[in-house]
Amino acid sequence: MSYQSEQNKKQSSIGTYVICLVVLLSSVLIAIYVRNSQEKALTTILQGQAKRTELKLTQSAEHLIGELFAMSKRWINNHRTSEKNWRADAKDFISRLTGVSTLWWVDADRNFQWGESTEPNHTEIIYELLQDAEFKEILDTMAQKYLPEISRTYDLAGKKWLYIFVPIGSGLNVDGAFIIEVNIKNFIDEQLGDPLVSGFYTEAVANEELVYSNVVDVKDMSHFATATLNLDSDQDGWDFNVYPIAETSQIILSPLPYFIVGAGLVISLLFLIALLSRLKATNQSLELSKQISETEKVQFELEYLANHDTLTHLPNRHYINRFIQKKVKQGLLNNQKFTLLFIDLDHFKDINDTLGHSVGDKTLKKLPVLFNKVFRHDDVIARMGGDEFVVYLPGELDVPHVEKLVKRFMKSLEYPIEIGEHQIRLTGSVGVAFFPQHGTNVVELLSHADAALYRAKDQGRNTYAIYDSEIEQKAKDRVELISRLHTANDRDEFEMFFQPRYELLNQKIIGAEALLRWSPNEATLIAPDKFIDILEETSLIIPITWKMFEKSCSQFKQLLKLNDTLSLSFNISAKQLEHPDFIKKLRIVLSKTDFPAHNLELELTEQTLIQNVENSRYILKNLKQMGISVAIDDFGTGYSSLSYLKNFPVDVLKIDQSFIRDIEVDSGDLELVKTMITMGKNLNITTVAEGVENENQLKLLTDESCEQAQGYYFNKPMPFEQFEKLLTKTFSN
Ligand code: C2E
Ligand code: CA
Ligand code: CA
């Protein structure tokens, strides 16, 4: 993810946080405002209720007093009315006016005359009250002013009481006073009604004393309003406190503010959740894109590995195959041409064998640099494996152009490559094929370039060949030969010829080398140089050799009757030696044919021996133990001729015929042969000269004390029967 989008993400999340905060804050502010309004409304309503309470109580008190006054007036006007009637009046008064429990008549001399009451012991109470100083004082005041008076509150029998005095008559015409006893609780309850109906509780405080309360349950005493009722100027006023009942405060102080805050919270939360889920989503997508890029990396690496050679980092066989396939397709569509070079380094195997694989690898690693100096950017160079490379050259190139390029490449190979202390000089062989002239699919093109490469190698390596009809024929022949060799093996068309080997001192036959021949029909005999390479390549050499070996042993066994010191020399190829069962198989054949091991000699080339030094050592040790002798074949043509002889227990050196051939004319060759013979003597190894063709050669070798020889001078390789005859003749003489 880019820096820009990372920044955007940060900004948008800050934005969301701010929105959350604003929403939350404003919801709190709105809630506070609403709450304040609610409280204000409640206070106003409470004040209204307090005012109403004051009015109502004032009115009802005034009404009560008014009624009493009316009665006192009636008293004055109807002086003659009997006591019984007054008392009936009084009773009616008490029953009509709730809260009024008693009405007494006290005469002008302050004597209690009669009273009507709902209370049982009202007579005692009035007598007692008339003794009360305050009571007397009120009566005094009333006597002077002829105005109604109200007493303070009295606590009697656990209830609060209030007494109201109304004078009867005035001036000289005074007839005492009516005193009514008011049960404060009952009276106010009647006026205010059920708090659950009115919606308010009320309490009254007079002289700091709670004189009335219908409060049942006020949770919050902080909401109230007060009205002061002052009915009597002599008394301190009553403070009425009005409280809302639970339902009232619930209605007015509704939880709206909480809802508002809650809503704010919910909105902010929703914002936050949206933000968080978006953050999570972006994180997840980040994680995902990380994972994806991780997988892409792995995929890329896998793809790289699948398409590249790990040693040189050049595209590999797989890649170039597909690449050429693609180019063929495009080429056929758009008439585009290209050229393929098939390159093989000459004798690269020897570098591995003699200097070790690590030097070989390091050399290969340096090749891409060299390639890049010669080939262009849009040329594609791939390693096909081992020391084989393919170069794709786009566009149409004429033959001179390609030749120039190939020569430049071969020239560039000449510069020595330094690997540690080694200076490695390479040469290469190149096969060229053109698209579309030499093939219209990848297999054809590559195999034709390869066939051209074969030709270049055939021509002595360090050269190139462009595919042509001759090569085409050869390539076809090769394919045909392979299939013919398979059938030849099935049909047992192979046989062994024997070439005698001579002791030079007495010119006696000491044994013979078995040499493979292919006889596809009675009239034809094919020498191994025509097919032995292909037998090795196809591994057909293994089954054929074992068959031939067994047959040779059985045949040669017969000859031992003529001379039991005769030795059978048998050629063993590298392919065979590598086979893990080699020694085991050898023992089996020897025991099956009952062929004495000490009459057997195996011929191995230097190259075979150094290809896998460990295995060679193991094989040679076993052969020695079995009593089989070992000959180094083609001695002198290899690389490390001398040094390894000390390491391997070798019995015989077969000096290659290339040294013998020119021994008469080439003093250098003679010197080399002399050295080899001397060396063999020093190491107690028998020296054999191969390919002795004439007497001069024989003489020179005899002079140098070469021990043994074989060659056309003595005999050409011959079928067994002929060899047998020769021996019979030799040893029966
Ligand atoms: P080699 O092992 O060096 O065999 C000696 C070759 O020299 C034989 O060729 C032989 O016919 C030839 N030769 C002998 N004397 C003369 C001579 O005076 N002048 C000339 N010009 N050539 C002479 P051949 O039989 O054609 O075998 C060629 C090669 O094929 C052998 O070379 C050997 O490397 C391989 N070969 C032959 N038979 C076998 C076999 O059974 N197994 C394996 N692995 N390789 C075999
Ligand atoms: Ca040989
Ligand atoms: Ca040889």
CSV table of N, CA, C and O and ligand atoms in Angstrom, one decimal, residues 496 499 513 515-517 527-528 532 571-573 603 633-634 657 690-693 711-712 717, ligand 1:
chain,number,residue,atom,x,y,z
A,496,MET,N,31.8,-62.4,-30.6
A,496,MET,CA,33.1,-61.9,-30.2
A,496,MET,C,34.2,-62.4,-31.2
A,496,MET,O,34.2,-63.6,-31.5
A,499,GLN,N,41.6,-61.2,-30.8
A,499,GLN,CA,42.9,-60.8,-31.4
A,499,GLN,C,44.0,-61.3,-30.4
A,499,GLN,O,44.1,-60.9,-29.3
A,513,GLU,N,42.5,-60.6,-26.9
A,513,GLU,CA,41.5,-59.6,-26.5
A,513,GLU,C,40.2,-59.9,-27.2
A,513,GLU,O,40.2,-60.1,-28.4
A,515,LEU,N,36.9,-58.8,-28.9
A,515,LEU,CA,36.4,-57.6,-29.5
A,515,LEU,C,35.1,-57.9,-30.1
A,515,LEU,O,34.9,-58.9,-30.8
A,516,LEU,N,34.2,-57.0,-29.8
A,516,LEU,CA,32.8,-57.1,-30.2
A,516,LEU,C,32.6,-56.9,-31.7
A,516,LEU,O,33.2,-56.0,-32.3
A,517,ARG,N,31.7,-57.8,-32.3
A,517,ARG,CA,31.4,-57.6,-33.7
A,517,ARG,C,29.9,-57.7,-33.9
A,517,ARG,O,29.2,-58.5,-33.1
A,527,ALA,N,32.2,-53.3,-37.4
A,527,ALA,CA,33.2,-53.1,-36.3
A,527,ALA,C,32.5,-52.2,-35.3
A,527,ALA,O,31.6,-51.4,-35.5
A,528,PRO,N,33.0,-52.3,-34.0
A,528,PRO,CA,32.4,-51.5,-32.9
A,528,PRO,C,32.4,-50.0,-33.0
A,528,PRO,O,31.5,-49.4,-32.5
A,532,ILE,N,29.4,-48.7,-31.0
A,532,ILE,CA,29.7,-48.9,-29.6
A,532,ILE,C,29.3,-47.7,-28.7
A,532,ILE,O,28.8,-47.8,-27.6
A,571,ASN,N,37.0,-56.0,-22.7
A,571,ASN,CA,36.8,-54.6,-22.5
A,571,ASN,C,35.6,-54.3,-21.7
A,571,ASN,O,34.5,-54.8,-22.0
A,572,ILE,N,35.8,-53.4,-20.7
A,572,ILE,CA,34.6,-53.0,-19.9
A,572,ILE,C,34.4,-51.5,-20.0
A,572,ILE,O,35.4,-50.8,-19.8
A,573,SER,N,33.2,-51.1,-20.3
A,573,SER,CA,32.9,-49.7,-20.4
A,573,SER,C,32.5,-49.1,-19.1
A,573,SER,O,32.2,-49.8,-18.1
A,603,GLU,N,40.0,-54.8,-19.3
A,603,GLU,CA,40.6,-53.6,-19.9
A,603,GLU,C,39.7,-52.4,-19.6
A,603,GLU,O,38.5,-52.4,-19.9
A,633,ASP,N,43.6,-49.5,-20.7
A,633,ASP,CA,43.5,-49.5,-22.2
A,633,ASP,C,43.7,-48.1,-22.7
A,633,ASP,O,43.5,-47.1,-22.0
A,634,ASP,N,44.2,-48.0,-23.9
A,634,ASP,CA,44.4,-46.7,-24.6
A,634,ASP,C,45.3,-45.8,-23.8
A,634,ASP,O,45.1,-44.6,-23.7
A,657,GLN,N,47.4,-47.3,-29.7
A,657,GLN,CA,48.0,-47.4,-31.0
A,657,GLN,C,48.4,-46.1,-31.7
A,657,GLN,O,49.2,-46.1,-32.6
A,690,GLU,N,49.8,-51.7,-28.5
A,690,GLU,CA,48.6,-52.0,-29.3
A,690,GLU,C,48.9,-51.5,-30.8
A,690,GLU,O,49.5,-50.5,-31.0
A,691,GLY,N,48.3,-52.3,-31.7
A,691,GLY,CA,48.2,-51.8,-33.1
A,691,GLY,C,49.6,-51.9,-33.8
A,691,GLY,O,49.9,-51.0,-34.6
A,692,VAL,N,50.4,-52.9,-33.4
A,692,VAL,CA,51.7,-53.1,-34.1
A,692,VAL,C,51.4,-53.7,-35.5
A,692,VAL,O,50.7,-54.7,-35.7
A,693,GLU,N,51.8,-52.9,-36.5
A,693,GLU,CA,51.4,-53.3,-37.9
A,693,GLU,C,52.6,-53.8,-38.7
A,693,GLU,O,52.4,-54.4,-39.7
A,711,GLY,N,48.5,-56.7,-32.7
A,711,GLY,CA,48.3,-55.9,-33.9
A,711,GLY,C,48.2,-56.7,-35.1
A,711,GLY,O,48.4,-57.9,-35.1
A,712,TYR,N,47.9,-56.0,-36.2
A,712,TYR,CA,47.7,-56.6,-37.5
A,712,TYR,C,49.0,-57.4,-37.9
A,712,TYR,O,48.9,-58.3,-38.7
A,717,PRO,N,41.8,-59.3,-35.5
A,717,PRO,CA,40.8,-60.0,-34.7
A,717,PRO,C,40.1,-61.1,-35.5
A,717,PRO,O,39.8,-60.8,-36.7
B,1,C2E,P1,40.4,-51.2,-28.3
B,1,C2E,O1,40.0,-51.8,-26.9
B,1,C2E,O2,41.6,-50.3,-28.2
B,1,C2E,O3,40.6,-52.3,-29.2
B,1,C2E,C1,41.7,-52.4,-30.1
B,1,C2E,C2,41.2,-52.0,-31.4
B,1,C2E,O4,42.3,-51.9,-32.3
B,1,C2E,C3,40.3,-53.0,-32.1
B,1,C2E,O5,39.4,-52.4,-32.9
B,1,C2E,C4,41.3,-53.7,-33.0
B,1,C2E,O6,40.7,-54.4,-34.1
B,1,C2E,C5,42.1,-52.7,-33.4
B,1,C2E,N1,43.5,-53.1,-33.8
B,1,C2E,C6,44.2,-54.1,-33.4
B,1,C2E,N2,45.4,-54.2,-34.0
B,1,C2E,C7,45.4,-53.2,-34.9
B,1,C2E,C8,46.3,-52.7,-35.9
B,1,C2E,O7,47.4,-53.2,-36.1
B,1,C2E,N3,46.0,-51.7,-36.6
B,1,C2E,C9,44.8,-51.1,-36.5
B,1,C2E,N4,44.5,-50.0,-37.2
B,1,C2E,N5,43.9,-51.4,-35.6
B,1,C2E,C10,44.2,-52.5,-34.8
B,1,C2E,P2,37.9,-52.8,-32.9
B,1,C2E,O8,37.8,-54.2,-32.7
B,1,C2E,O9,37.3,-52.1,-34.0
B,1,C2E,O10,37.5,-52.1,-31.5
B,1,C2E,C11,37.5,-50.8,-31.4
B,1,C2E,C12,37.2,-50.4,-30.0
B,1,C2E,O11,35.9,-50.7,-29.7
B,1,C2E,C13,38.0,-51.0,-29.0
B,1,C2E,O12,39.2,-50.4,-28.9
B,1,C2E,C14,37.2,-50.9,-27.8
B,1,C2E,O13,37.4,-49.7,-27.2
B,1,C2E,C15,35.8,-51.0,-28.3
B,1,C2E,N6,35.4,-52.4,-28.1
B,1,C2E,C16,35.5,-53.5,-28.9
B,1,C2E,N7,35.0,-54.6,-28.3
B,1,C2E,C17,34.4,-54.2,-27.2
B,1,C2E,C18,33.7,-54.8,-26.1
B,1,C2E,O14,33.4,-56.0,-26.2
B,1,C2E,N8,33.4,-54.1,-25.1
B,1,C2E,C19,33.7,-52.7,-25.0
B,1,C2E,N9,33.3,-52.1,-23.9
B,1,C2E,N10,34.4,-52.1,-25.9
B,1,C2E,C20,34.7,-52.8,-27.0
